[in-house]
């Protein structure tokens, strides 16, 4: 397969620096050619990607990969799996992080469960964990990857945030103990993510630990914690919810917290 | 002496019986309102649109500038220099902790609008937020839920619907549409041009640069992917990057379609099918498109005809909603309907503790028109949308663009 004519179908920035000289027929045809040979094309296109600091331009390669990633699900499901699997396999190669980040972002658009393990490996890699986490959340069915990664992030706050975030967003019930443990994390954002995780899980048995932890937060985090209290209460049966509303009544007494007082009172 | 409106209201009863000698600037007088009767106002995002958005917020309200915030400290300082007592922040979270702040104008790039609006509501503040309301659809629903929960006032920073709501002709169209007598609805509103697609197209492939010392680039990126800094990603040209906004369509679309949405009675729903004529989009930057057609469940259509690239829209002609389309009996039914309630300005809504004319649900639905159009442009396929569940029907990959995961630790 000669990839150059396919690349040439995509525009380079015009004198104005934008992509206004794009030809729909030519780009649609190029994408059809990529989809006709998804494995070969994905490998060749991925090979054209550059680190942004490198000499040269990969504007066309990025455009071709993204144009295919975003349109292939509606055109050919088998080709979609092959295309995304080939991109995922390229993540194992020695490439600059920012190239890998781009590939992960395209898998966020077109990848399915077949690429989840390959992306999951980056949940413990500084500089790529954020990209991997967001891609896995978009694809779904990925809690296991976050569960496996979290214990490996003890010494790194940002990696811990990524993995707690993932588990919380997915409402992973089997991470309840991990969330309870993270209520005592030295990082405030991790503590808030742990509170959120418990809300998402929605287990009434965790209410006491949740309330004990949330009242230690200050300032912005205190408001966020109050918000999580309300969200938690909305998920629980009346008796447990009332406990949370009474807690808010008892703890939110500053003049600036009157709206929270009023809200808790109204719901009791 | 610094005292917030909230503190004032809370302490008035306790101090009413106490006679105090206070200086004139505290008790007020001709041209002076005492601080205790003013609203503490703040601006978050002090760039190009900041002063205008702040001005829109404080119009017809007794306010004093309490604080300003920008990830570029120099900008925040420049805006705060209007009042010697105003505090300067570079992190919106710290500003929202300030109990003297009652009202917040938000004029950051749109990828921050939802999170800051929600946090402001949680902190008990009222909000005037620059358009477009959001970067993706799920954010808008979260803003609606937050302002419903905390009973705060939210107004989107576009005001065309107020003028429309005072026009007798627009009110009649509104009533015809809300009556449901036209079924299927033959209406077609075509917006030709005015969506600045060349002007707000991004520039791909620029080499990374070192961010200015005064800019907190990490906080600027916030919930969006962390990318290497290059100049056009900030300062208005951010509009051309999917990470922060949605091109000229999102920049101008809320101006054009928000009033039309009110006139045509669509403040509480969204289109059900969306189709565009466009080439494949670039992953980083917004680009060219020809037209987008958005059809509501009743058959009414909005059309965006860019006029800046590709073929013109030719499926339908403009078809205005007029009484001529109705039978005498239908017209009788419409005429029997009460006029729509007047839309409250932000100032009126704040004073009366009622819903503003550009309230979250309406603003969200208007933003959805833009997001749905951009998604049809990007995805290159006909989209079927459920306006109640706010998801695409039978298109899992398209739904990934409705609720976009945020960079840790940010989330809705």
mmCIF file of C-alpha atoms in Angstrom, chain B residues 43-256:
data_model
loop_
_atom_site.group_PDB
_atom_site.id
_atom_site.type_symbol
_atom_site.label_atom_id
_atom_site.label_comp_id
_atom_site.label_asym_id
_atom_site.label_seq_id
_atom_site.Cartn_x
_atom_site.Cartn_y
_atom_site.Cartn_z
ATOM 1 C CA UNK B 43 -15.071 38.244 37.553
ATOM 2 C CA UNK B 44 -13.439 34.925 36.685
ATOM 3 C CA UNK B 45 -11.646 35.070 33.351
ATOM 4 C CA UNK B 46 -10.401 38.603 32.753
ATOM 5 C CA UNK B 47 -9.433 38.316 29.068
ATOM 6 C CA UNK B 48 -11.127 39.885 26.053
ATOM 7 C CA UNK B 49 -14.742 39.139 26.984
ATOM 8 C CA UNK B 50 -14.255 39.574 30.718
ATOM 9 C CA UNK B 51 -15.104 43.262 31.165
ATOM 10 C CA UNK B 52 -18.159 42.987 28.898
ATOM 11 C CA UNK B 53 -19.484 39.952 30.712
ATOM 12 C CA UNK B 54 -18.915 41.638 34.069
ATOM 13 C CA UNK B 55 -20.688 44.747 32.795
ATOM 14 C CA UNK B 56 -23.642 42.648 31.711
ATOM 15 C CA UNK B 57 -23.834 41.100 35.148
ATOM 16 C CA UNK B 58 -23.755 44.276 37.246
ATOM 17 C CA UNK B 59 -26.146 46.235 35.014
ATOM 18 C CA UNK B 60 -29.066 47.574 37.096
ATOM 19 C CA UNK B 61 -27.673 46.104 40.308
ATOM 20 C CA UNK B 62 -25.951 47.932 43.179
ATOM 21 C CA UNK B 63 -22.592 46.189 43.217
ATOM 22 C CA UNK B 64 -19.011 46.610 44.230
ATOM 23 C CA UNK B 65 -16.087 44.783 42.685
ATOM 24 C CA UNK B 66 -14.838 42.371 45.333
ATOM 25 C CA UNK B 67 -12.469 40.145 43.405
ATOM 26 C CA UNK B 68 -11.082 39.093 40.075
ATOM 27 C CA UNK B 69 -9.464 35.864 38.971
ATOM 28 C CA UNK B 70 -7.503 34.715 35.966
ATOM 29 C CA UNK B 71 -4.938 31.974 35.353
ATOM 30 C CA UNK B 72 -2.853 34.841 33.983
ATOM 31 C CA UNK B 73 -2.185 36.935 37.065
ATOM 32 C CA UNK B 74 -1.485 40.090 35.083
ATOM 33 C CA UNK B 75 -4.963 40.066 33.608
ATOM 34 C CA UNK B 76 -6.595 39.572 36.999
ATOM 35 C CA UNK B 77 -4.569 42.448 38.444
ATOM 36 C CA UNK B 78 -5.500 44.778 35.616
ATOM 37 C CA UNK B 79 -9.205 44.149 36.100
ATOM 38 C CA UNK B 80 -8.973 44.386 39.901
ATOM 39 C CA UNK B 81 -7.284 47.783 39.597
ATOM 40 C CA UNK B 82 -10.763 49.284 39.087
ATOM 41 C CA UNK B 83 -11.267 49.016 42.859
ATOM 42 C CA UNK B 84 -8.468 49.391 45.400
ATOM 43 C CA UNK B 85 -10.160 46.907 47.725
ATOM 44 C CA UNK B 86 -10.643 44.174 45.135
ATOM 45 C CA UNK B 87 -8.737 40.963 45.730
ATOM 46 C CA UNK B 88 -6.795 39.148 43.041
ATOM 47 C CA UNK B 89 -6.830 35.385 42.544
ATOM 48 C CA UNK B 90 -5.331 33.021 39.999
ATOM 49 C CA UNK B 91 -7.394 30.013 41.091
ATOM 50 C CA UNK B 92 -11.186 30.246 40.919
ATOM 51 C CA UNK B 93 -11.491 27.878 43.866
ATOM 52 C CA UNK B 94 -9.929 30.432 46.165
ATOM 53 C CA UNK B 95 -12.178 33.200 44.848
ATOM 54 C CA UNK B 96 -15.272 31.106 45.491
ATOM 55 C CA UNK B 97 -14.176 30.686 49.116
ATOM 56 C CA UNK B 98 -14.511 34.446 49.593
ATOM 57 C CA UNK B 99 -17.781 35.024 51.512
ATOM 58 C CA UNK B 100 -17.984 38.609 50.275
ATOM 59 C CA UNK B 101 -18.624 37.397 46.727
ATOM 60 C CA UNK B 102 -22.331 37.181 45.894
ATOM 61 C CA UNK B 103 -22.288 37.355 42.087
ATOM 62 C CA UNK B 104 -19.833 35.756 39.705
ATOM 63 C CA UNK B 105 -19.303 36.644 36.054
ATOM 64 C CA UNK B 106 -17.573 33.808 34.200
ATOM 65 C CA UNK B 107 -15.689 34.704 31.032
ATOM 66 C CA UNK B 108 -13.099 31.961 30.842
ATOM 67 C CA UNK B 109 -12.853 29.814 27.721
ATOM 68 C CA UNK B 110 -15.866 27.465 27.580
ATOM 69 C CA UNK B 111 -14.098 24.329 28.794
ATOM 70 C CA UNK B 112 -14.244 25.889 32.259
ATOM 71 C CA UNK B 113 -17.787 27.292 32.145
ATOM 72 C CA UNK B 114 -19.651 24.311 33.554
ATOM 73 C CA UNK B 115 -17.272 23.387 36.333
ATOM 74 C CA UNK B 116 -16.942 26.959 37.595
ATOM 75 C CA UNK B 117 -20.694 27.599 37.311
ATOM 76 C CA UNK B 118 -21.445 24.464 39.312
ATOM 77 C CA UNK B 119 -18.839 25.283 41.948
ATOM 78 C CA UNK B 120 -20.254 28.803 42.228
ATOM 79 C CA UNK B 121 -23.749 27.430 42.779
ATOM 80 C CA UNK B 122 -22.416 25.056 45.416
ATOM 81 C CA UNK B 123 -20.831 28.054 47.138
ATOM 82 C CA UNK B 124 -24.150 29.914 47.060
ATOM 83 C CA UNK B 125 -23.270 32.474 44.363
ATOM 84 C CA UNK B 126 -25.396 33.683 41.458
ATOM 85 C CA UNK B 127 -23.790 33.426 38.012
ATOM 86 C CA UNK B 128 -23.735 35.207 34.700
ATOM 87 C CA UNK B 129 -21.792 32.980 32.324
ATOM 88 C CA UNK B 130 -20.374 33.917 28.957
ATOM 89 C CA UNK B 131 -21.608 31.918 25.960
ATOM 90 C CA UNK B 132 -21.361 29.214 24.782
ATOM 91 C CA UNK B 133 -22.574 27.685 27.990
ATOM 92 C CA UNK B 134 -20.558 24.474 27.757
ATOM 93 C CA UNK B 135 -18.045 22.406 25.827
ATOM 94 C CA UNK B 136 -20.164 19.263 25.671
ATOM 95 C CA UNK B 137 -23.749 18.221 26.306
ATOM 96 C CA UNK B 138 -23.491 16.426 29.659
ATOM 97 C CA UNK B 139 -21.923 19.536 31.206
ATOM 98 C CA UNK B 140 -25.087 21.501 30.480
ATOM 99 C CA UNK B 141 -27.326 18.987 32.201
ATOM 100 C CA UNK B 142 -25.020 19.100 35.257
ATOM 101 C CA UNK B 143 -25.301 22.900 35.366
ATOM 102 C CA UNK B 144 -29.098 22.658 35.190
ATOM 103 C CA UNK B 145 -29.128 20.166 38.058
ATOM 104 C CA UNK B 146 -26.795 22.260 40.214
ATOM 105 C CA UNK B 147 -28.785 25.478 39.863
ATOM 106 C CA UNK B 148 -32.045 23.620 40.474
ATOM 107 C CA UNK B 149 -30.602 22.080 43.605
ATOM 108 C CA UNK B 150 -29.118 25.229 45.125
ATOM 109 C CA UNK B 151 -31.795 27.665 43.932
ATOM 110 C CA UNK B 152 -29.216 30.101 42.585
ATOM 111 C CA UNK B 153 -29.693 32.431 39.614
ATOM 112 C CA UNK B 154 -27.950 31.638 36.336
ATOM 113 C CA UNK B 155 -28.071 33.733 33.194
ATOM 114 C CA UNK B 156 -26.213 32.964 29.973
ATOM 115 C CA UNK B 157 -24.264 35.885 28.547
ATOM 116 C CA UNK B 158 -26.328 36.413 25.431
ATOM 117 C CA UNK B 159 -29.345 38.647 25.534
ATOM 118 C CA UNK B 160 -31.080 38.476 22.138
ATOM 119 C CA UNK B 161 -33.980 36.505 23.557
ATOM 120 C CA UNK B 162 -35.028 39.451 25.735
ATOM 121 C CA UNK B 163 -35.650 41.658 22.726
ATOM 122 C CA UNK B 164 -37.394 38.806 20.914
ATOM 123 C CA UNK B 165 -39.679 38.173 23.866
ATOM 124 C CA UNK B 166 -40.950 41.764 23.751
ATOM 125 C CA UNK B 167 -41.934 41.625 20.062
ATOM 126 C CA UNK B 168 -45.620 40.991 19.430
ATOM 127 C CA UNK B 169 -44.843 39.040 16.277
ATOM 128 C CA UNK B 170 -42.344 36.815 18.089
ATOM 129 C CA UNK B 171 -44.809 36.240 20.895
ATOM 130 C CA UNK B 172 -47.427 35.117 18.362
ATOM 131 C CA UNK B 173 -44.974 32.708 16.716
ATOM 132 C CA UNK B 174 -44.053 31.414 20.175
ATOM 133 C CA UNK B 175 -47.703 30.742 20.926
ATOM 134 C CA UNK B 176 -48.346 29.039 17.587
ATOM 135 C CA UNK B 177 -45.387 26.757 18.186
ATOM 136 C CA UNK B 178 -46.316 25.981 21.792
ATOM 137 C CA UNK B 179 -49.927 25.287 20.819
ATOM 138 C CA UNK B 180 -48.879 22.312 18.710
ATOM 139 C CA UNK B 181 -51.557 23.035 16.110
ATOM 140 C CA UNK B 182 -49.095 22.686 13.242
ATOM 141 C CA UNK B 183 -48.451 18.989 12.847
ATOM 142 C CA UNK B 184 -46.256 18.202 11.077
ATOM 143 C CA UNK B 185 -44.628 21.574 11.559
ATOM 144 C CA UNK B 186 -43.481 23.034 8.217
ATOM 145 C CA UNK B 187 -41.228 25.721 9.731
ATOM 146 C CA UNK B 188 -37.671 26.108 8.452
ATOM 147 C CA UNK B 189 -35.334 28.733 9.905
ATOM 148 C CA UNK B 190 -32.132 29.080 7.899
ATOM 149 C CA UNK B 191 -29.198 31.031 9.313
ATOM 150 C CA UNK B 192 -27.007 31.972 6.370
ATOM 151 C CA UNK B 193 -23.457 32.906 7.297
ATOM 152 C CA UNK B 194 -22.421 34.722 10.452
ATOM 153 C CA UNK B 195 -20.805 31.674 12.032
ATOM 154 C CA UNK B 196 -17.210 32.788 11.474
ATOM 155 C CA UNK B 197 -15.825 29.431 10.440
ATOM 156 C CA UNK B 198 -12.689 30.795 8.815
ATOM 157 C CA UNK B 199 -12.097 33.389 11.524
ATOM 158 C CA UNK B 200 -12.235 30.851 14.348
ATOM 159 C CA UNK B 201 -10.559 27.880 12.669
ATOM 160 C CA UNK B 202 -7.562 26.650 14.613
ATOM 161 C CA UNK B 203 -3.999 26.410 13.372
ATOM 162 C CA UNK B 204 -2.706 22.827 13.488
ATOM 163 C CA UNK B 205 0.873 21.684 13.714
ATOM 164 C CA UNK B 206 2.345 24.686 15.511
ATOM 165 C CA UNK B 207 5.542 24.017 17.413
ATOM 166 C CA UNK B 208 5.228 24.040 21.217
ATOM 167 C CA UNK B 209 6.473 27.066 23.097
ATOM 168 C CA UNK B 210 7.195 27.869 26.718
ATOM 169 C CA UNK B 211 4.119 29.399 28.374
ATOM 170 C CA UNK B 212 4.499 32.966 29.686
ATOM 171 C CA UNK B 213 5.705 33.163 33.301
ATOM 172 C CA UNK B 214 2.462 34.766 34.414
ATOM 173 C CA UNK B 215 0.259 31.990 32.982
ATOM 174 C CA UNK B 216 -0.686 28.860 34.932
ATOM 175 C CA UNK B 217 -0.886 26.646 31.853
ATOM 176 C CA UNK B 218 -1.813 23.512 33.783
ATOM 177 C CA UNK B 219 -4.822 25.237 35.339
ATOM 178 C CA UNK B 220 -5.719 26.791 31.977
ATOM 179 C CA UNK B 221 -5.966 23.287 30.471
ATOM 180 C CA UNK B 222 -7.893 22.152 33.551
ATOM 181 C CA UNK B 223 -10.436 19.467 32.644
ATOM 182 C CA UNK B 224 -9.302 19.360 29.008
ATOM 183 C CA UNK B 225 -6.368 17.288 27.801
ATOM 184 C CA UNK B 226 -2.992 18.670 28.783
ATOM 185 C CA UNK B 227 -1.317 19.695 25.524
ATOM 186 C CA UNK B 228 1.947 21.507 24.861
ATOM 187 C CA UNK B 229 1.447 25.274 24.937
ATOM 188 C CA UNK B 230 1.274 27.222 21.702
ATOM 189 C CA UNK B 231 0.122 30.798 21.338
ATOM 190 C CA UNK B 232 -3.250 30.447 19.580
ATOM 191 C CA UNK B 233 -4.543 28.118 22.287
ATOM 192 C CA UNK B 234 -5.102 31.199 24.479
ATOM 193 C CA UNK B 235 -6.486 34.694 24.042
ATOM 194 C CA UNK B 236 -9.621 34.381 21.917
ATOM 195 C CA UNK B 237 -8.112 32.120 19.275
ATOM 196 C CA UNK B 238 -8.772 29.260 21.720
ATOM 197 C CA UNK B 239 -12.122 29.061 19.884
ATOM 198 C CA UNK B 240 -10.461 27.115 17.087
ATOM 199 C CA UNK B 241 -9.494 24.169 19.321
ATOM 200 C CA UNK B 242 -11.854 21.331 20.216
ATOM 201 C CA UNK B 243 -10.197 21.132 23.628
ATOM 202 C CA UNK B 244 -11.713 24.479 24.622
ATOM 203 C CA UNK B 245 -14.602 25.416 22.330
ATOM 204 C CA UNK B 246 -16.217 24.520 19.006
ATOM 205 C CA UNK B 247 -15.112 27.125 16.474
ATOM 206 C CA UNK B 248 -17.160 30.030 15.178
ATOM 207 C CA UNK B 249 -20.258 27.858 15.295
ATOM 208 C CA UNK B 250 -20.086 27.729 19.091
ATOM 209 C CA UNK B 251 -18.835 31.300 19.429
ATOM 210 C CA UNK B 252 -21.662 32.852 17.426
ATOM 211 C CA UNK B 253 -24.266 30.109 17.431
ATOM 212 C CA UNK B 254 -25.697 30.824 20.857
ATOM 213 C CA UNK B 255 -26.247 34.459 19.802
ATOM 214 C CA UNK B 256 -28.098 33.391 16.653
#
